[in-house]
Amino acid sequence: EADIYQTPRYLVIGTGKKITLECSQTMGHDKMYWYQQDPGMELHLIHYSYGVNSTEKGDLSSESTVSRIRTEHFPLTLESARPSHTSQYLCASSAGQSNEKLFFGSGTQLSVL
Amino acid sequence: SQQGEEDPQALSIQEGENATMNCSYKTSINNLQWYRQNSGRGLVHLILIRSNEREKHSGRLRVTLDTSKKSSSLLITASRAADTASYFCATARGGGFKTIFGAGTRLFVKA
């Protein structure tokens, strides 16, 4: 069982609201990631972090932002949610010099009405 | 796809049969990994094969890698209904900070 937690599990929200998806891990991993996944589709990397105060954009352009003030915490924020942001958001972490094993949270299913 | 192709997209078999899923990728890799995802959940790491390895086993799982063809296969032997899930291959490249996933194969194992 991976020690990486995402909250909330489900979120239904109206257009224009600001939201923050939480992700925390207790494994002391330096690297953390956010992936976006539509039902039955591939995962797209939208943000990643090498460690504290490090954040990078992934391969898929996203209007979301992230922060990494503490090793264990990697929240994702949408300033103004839109229906196009409806998707599943998966947080992951890994240790070591290269990505040999990612640990995933259970995901947040976001629906923007 | 950002990663390549996985086939089949969906596979339906009877319990006890073997399931084979294939993955192709586009660029040189450090390693290739397979993950499992139950519906609506996060992914779970199954097995990793390095670029200098050709075959690897873990329980009922067998993974092969052919770097000349840029392809890999995952074999699940003696499948069970509990194996029903989506299976994704993923590759780590270059500096290794990006792990890129394929579109996945949906496996249905009928009891």
Short mmCIF file of C-alpha atoms in Angstrom, two decimals:
data_model
loop_
_atom_site.label_atom_id
_atom_site.label_comp_id
_atom_site.label_asym_id
_atom_site.label_seq_id
_atom_site.Cartn_x
_atom_site.Cartn_y
_atom_site.Cartn_z
CA GLU A 1 0.00 0.00 0.00
CA ALA A 2 1.48 3.33 -1.11
CA ASP A 3 1.74 6.11 1.47
CA ILE A 4 0.52 8.83 -0.82
CA TYR A 5 -2.80 10.51 -0.24
CA GLN A 6 -5.02 12.69 -2.36
CA THR A 7 -7.99 14.73 -1.22
CA PRO A 8 -10.73 15.18 -2.06
CA ARG A 9 -11.56 11.89 -3.77
CA TYR A 10 -14.40 13.51 -5.72
CA LEU A 11 -15.10 17.20 -6.33
CA VAL A 12 -18.06 18.73 -8.14
CA ILE A 13 -17.81 22.47 -8.49
CA GLY A 14 -19.24 25.34 -10.49
CA THR A 15 -17.46 27.27 -13.23
CA GLY A 16 -15.22 30.07 -12.04
CA LYS A 17 -14.44 28.64 -8.61
CA LYS A 18 -10.90 28.38 -7.30
CA ILE A 19 -9.93 24.87 -6.26
CA THR A 20 -6.92 23.18 -4.70
CA LEU A 21 -6.28 19.46 -5.00
CA GLU A 22 -4.18 18.13 -2.16
CA CYS A 23 -1.43 15.52 -2.41
CA SER A 24 0.78 14.33 0.44
CA GLN A 25 3.29 11.52 0.75
CA THR A 26 5.01 10.14 3.84
CA MET A 27 7.81 8.26 2.07
CA GLY A 28 10.28 11.16 1.95
CA HIS A 29 10.39 11.07 -1.86
CA ASP A 30 12.07 14.00 -3.55
CA LYS A 31 10.21 13.75 -6.84
CA MET A 32 6.48 14.30 -7.19
CA TYR A 33 4.18 14.47 -10.21
CA TRP A 34 0.70 15.40 -11.32
CA TYR A 35 -0.92 13.49 -14.17
CA GLN A 36 -4.25 14.20 -15.86
CA GLN A 37 -6.31 11.29 -17.17
CA ASP A 38 -9.61 11.25 -19.02
CA PRO A 39 -11.74 8.06 -18.73
CA GLY A 40 -10.16 5.15 -20.59
CA MET A 41 -7.33 7.30 -21.87
CA GLU A 42 -3.59 7.66 -21.32
CA LEU A 43 -2.04 9.68 -18.51
CA HIS A 44 -0.62 13.09 -19.37
CA LEU A 45 2.11 14.63 -17.23
CA ILE A 46 1.11 18.20 -16.34
CA HIS A 47 3.54 19.12 -13.53
CA TYR A 48 6.53 17.66 -11.72
CA SER A 49 8.95 18.61 -8.98
CA TYR A 50 12.51 17.53 -8.23
CA GLY A 51 12.28 18.67 -4.64
CA VAL A 52 11.42 21.60 -2.38
CA ASN A 53 11.03 24.90 -4.27
CA SER A 54 11.33 23.10 -7.63
CA THR A 55 8.40 22.88 -10.05
CA GLU A 56 8.34 22.19 -13.79
CA LYS A 57 5.62 22.01 -16.41
CA GLY A 58 4.98 18.65 -17.99
CA ASP A 59 4.21 17.62 -21.54
CA LEU A 60 0.55 18.65 -21.50
CA SER A 61 -0.15 22.33 -21.17
CA SER A 62 -2.32 23.01 -18.15
CA GLU A 63 -3.86 26.13 -16.65
CA SER A 64 -3.21 24.74 -13.20
CA THR A 65 -0.30 25.73 -10.96
CA VAL A 66 1.60 23.79 -8.30
CA SER A 67 3.83 24.55 -5.34
CA ARG A 68 6.37 22.54 -3.37
CA ILE A 69 7.09 24.27 -0.08
CA ARG A 70 7.50 21.03 1.85
CA THR A 71 8.91 17.69 0.68
CA GLU A 72 5.74 15.80 1.55
CA HIS A 73 3.19 18.20 0.06
CA PHE A 74 2.49 19.00 -3.63
CA PRO A 75 -0.85 20.78 -4.06
CA LEU A 76 -2.38 21.67 -7.43
CA THR A 77 -4.47 24.82 -7.84
CA LEU A 78 -6.92 25.98 -10.49
CA GLU A 79 -7.67 29.70 -10.11
CA SER A 80 -10.87 29.58 -12.14
CA ALA A 81 -12.31 26.16 -12.92
CA ARG A 82 -13.97 25.51 -16.29
CA PRO A 83 -15.86 22.49 -17.68
CA SER A 84 -12.80 21.68 -19.83
CA HIS A 85 -10.92 20.96 -16.58
CA THR A 86 -13.21 18.02 -15.83
CA SER A 87 -10.92 15.01 -15.55
CA GLN A 88 -9.17 12.70 -13.12
CA TYR A 89 -6.03 14.10 -11.52
CA LEU A 90 -3.44 11.62 -10.27
CA CYS A 91 -0.56 12.49 -7.98
CA ALA A 92 2.56 10.33 -7.80
CA SER A 93 5.98 10.31 -6.19
CA SER A 94 9.27 8.51 -6.67
CA ALA A 95 12.71 8.21 -5.10
CA GLY A 96 16.16 7.60 -6.44
CA GLN A 97 18.16 8.94 -9.34
CA SER A 98 15.83 7.78 -12.09
CA ASN A 99 12.18 6.95 -12.34
CA GLU A 100 12.14 3.28 -11.56
CA LYS A 101 8.91 3.10 -9.64
CA LEU A 102 6.15 5.63 -9.23
CA PHE A 103 3.76 5.46 -6.30
CA PHE A 104 0.31 6.81 -7.08
CA GLY A 105 -2.46 8.23 -4.96
CA SER A 106 -6.06 7.15 -5.54
CA GLY A 107 -6.79 10.25 -7.62
CA THR A 108 -9.24 13.16 -7.52
CA GLN A 109 -12.16 13.03 -9.91
CA LEU A 110 -12.98 16.65 -10.74
CA SER A 111 -16.25 17.65 -12.38
CA VAL A 112 -16.77 21.30 -13.29
CA LEU A 113 -20.36 22.21 -14.12
CA SER B 1 -0.04 9.12 -28.40
CA GLN B 2 2.87 10.72 -26.60
CA GLN B 3 4.31 7.31 -25.82
CA GLY B 4 3.40 5.03 -28.69
CA GLU B 5 0.86 2.33 -29.15
CA GLU B 6 -0.47 -0.38 -26.93
CA ASP B 7 -2.44 -3.23 -28.32
CA PRO B 8 -4.93 -4.53 -28.04
CA GLN B 9 -6.95 -1.62 -26.68
CA ALA B 10 -9.21 -4.13 -24.97
CA LEU B 11 -8.96 -7.86 -24.34
CA SER B 12 -11.61 -10.22 -23.02
CA ILE B 13 -10.65 -13.72 -21.90
CA GLN B 14 -11.89 -16.55 -19.71
CA GLU B 15 -10.44 -17.24 -16.30
CA GLY B 16 -7.46 -19.56 -16.56
CA GLU B 17 -6.38 -18.33 -20.00
CA ASN B 18 -3.23 -16.32 -20.63
CA ALA B 19 -3.38 -12.62 -21.49
CA THR B 20 -0.76 -10.91 -23.64
CA MET B 21 -0.52 -7.16 -24.02
CA ASN B 22 1.93 -5.31 -26.25
CA CYS B 23 3.51 -1.90 -26.04
CA SER B 24 5.58 0.05 -28.53
CA TYR B 25 7.50 3.22 -27.81
CA LYS B 26 9.14 5.93 -29.85
CA THR B 27 12.45 6.96 -28.31
CA SER B 28 15.42 5.37 -26.55
CA ILE B 29 14.71 4.45 -22.94
CA ASN B 30 16.41 3.74 -19.61
CA ASN B 31 13.75 1.29 -18.53
CA LEU B 32 10.20 0.22 -19.25
CA GLN B 33 7.62 -0.36 -16.57
CA TRP B 34 4.17 -1.91 -16.44
CA TYR B 35 1.43 -0.60 -14.19
CA ARG B 36 -2.07 -1.76 -13.34
CA GLN B 37 -5.07 0.49 -12.73
CA ASN B 38 -8.37 -0.62 -11.30
CA SER B 39 -11.33 1.43 -12.45
CA GLY B 40 -11.28 4.96 -11.05
CA ARG B 41 -8.18 4.37 -8.94
CA GLY B 42 -4.48 5.21 -9.04
CA LEU B 43 -1.87 3.07 -10.75
CA VAL B 44 0.11 0.30 -9.08
CA HIS B 45 3.61 -0.61 -10.24
CA LEU B 46 3.88 -4.22 -11.41
CA ILE B 47 7.31 -4.79 -12.90
CA LEU B 48 10.30 -2.97 -14.39
CA ILE B 49 12.65 -4.13 -17.12
CA ARG B 50 15.85 -2.26 -17.87
CA SER B 51 17.03 -1.44 -21.37
CA ASN B 52 19.81 -4.06 -21.17
CA GLU B 53 17.42 -6.85 -20.13
CA ARG B 54 15.38 -9.00 -22.50
CA GLU B 55 13.01 -10.86 -20.17
CA LYS B 56 11.84 -10.65 -16.59
CA HIS B 57 9.45 -12.67 -14.43
CA SER B 58 7.45 -11.86 -11.34
CA GLY B 59 4.93 -14.42 -10.14
CA ARG B 60 2.39 -14.88 -12.96
CA LEU B 61 3.84 -11.95 -14.90
CA ARG B 62 6.38 -12.21 -17.69
CA VAL B 63 7.73 -9.15 -19.45
CA THR B 64 9.87 -9.07 -22.57
CA LEU B 65 11.70 -6.14 -24.12
CA ASP B 66 13.02 -5.80 -27.66
CA THR B 67 14.90 -2.52 -27.93
CA SER B 68 15.63 -3.06 -31.63
CA LYS B 69 11.89 -3.04 -32.31
CA LYS B 70 11.12 -0.58 -29.51
CA SER B 71 8.50 -2.92 -28.12
CA SER B 72 7.58 -4.82 -24.98
CA SER B 73 5.01 -7.41 -24.03
CA LEU B 74 3.33 -8.31 -20.76
CA LEU B 75 2.07 -11.86 -20.31
CA ILE B 76 -0.26 -12.74 -17.44
CA THR B 77 -0.54 -16.49 -17.06
CA ALA B 78 -3.51 -18.38 -15.62
CA SER B 79 -5.59 -15.22 -15.41
CA ARG B 80 -8.13 -14.63 -12.63
CA ALA B 81 -11.24 -12.47 -12.47
CA ALA B 82 -9.31 -10.22 -10.07
CA ASP B 83 -6.85 -9.43 -12.89
CA THR B 84 -9.58 -7.36 -14.57
CA ALA B 85 -8.06 -3.88 -14.86
CA SER B 86 -6.30 -1.54 -17.26
CA TYR B 87 -2.61 -2.18 -17.86
CA PHE B 88 -0.22 0.59 -18.88
CA CYS B 89 3.34 0.53 -20.07
CA ALA B 90 5.54 3.48 -19.18
CA THR B 91 9.02 4.55 -20.15
CA ALA B 92 11.61 6.67 -18.38
CA ARG B 93 13.93 8.62 -20.60
CA GLY B 94 17.14 10.56 -20.50
CA GLY B 95 17.61 12.16 -17.11
CA GLY B 96 14.78 9.97 -15.93
CA PHE B 97 12.54 12.59 -14.42
CA LYS B 98 9.72 12.06 -16.86
CA THR B 99 7.79 8.83 -16.94
CA ILE B 100 5.56 8.70 -19.99
CA PHE B 101 2.57 6.38 -20.17
CA GLY B 102 0.86 4.65 -23.06
CA ALA B 103 -2.90 4.56 -23.62
CA GLY B 104 -3.31 1.22 -21.87
CA THR B 105 -4.99 -2.12 -22.51
CA ARG B 106 -8.29 -2.90 -20.78
CA LEU B 107 -8.34 -6.51 -19.69
CA PHE B 108 -11.60 -8.27 -18.81
CA VAL B 109 -11.31 -11.71 -17.25
CA LYS B 110 -14.61 -13.57 -17.14
CA ALA B 111 -15.20 -16.03 -14.32
#
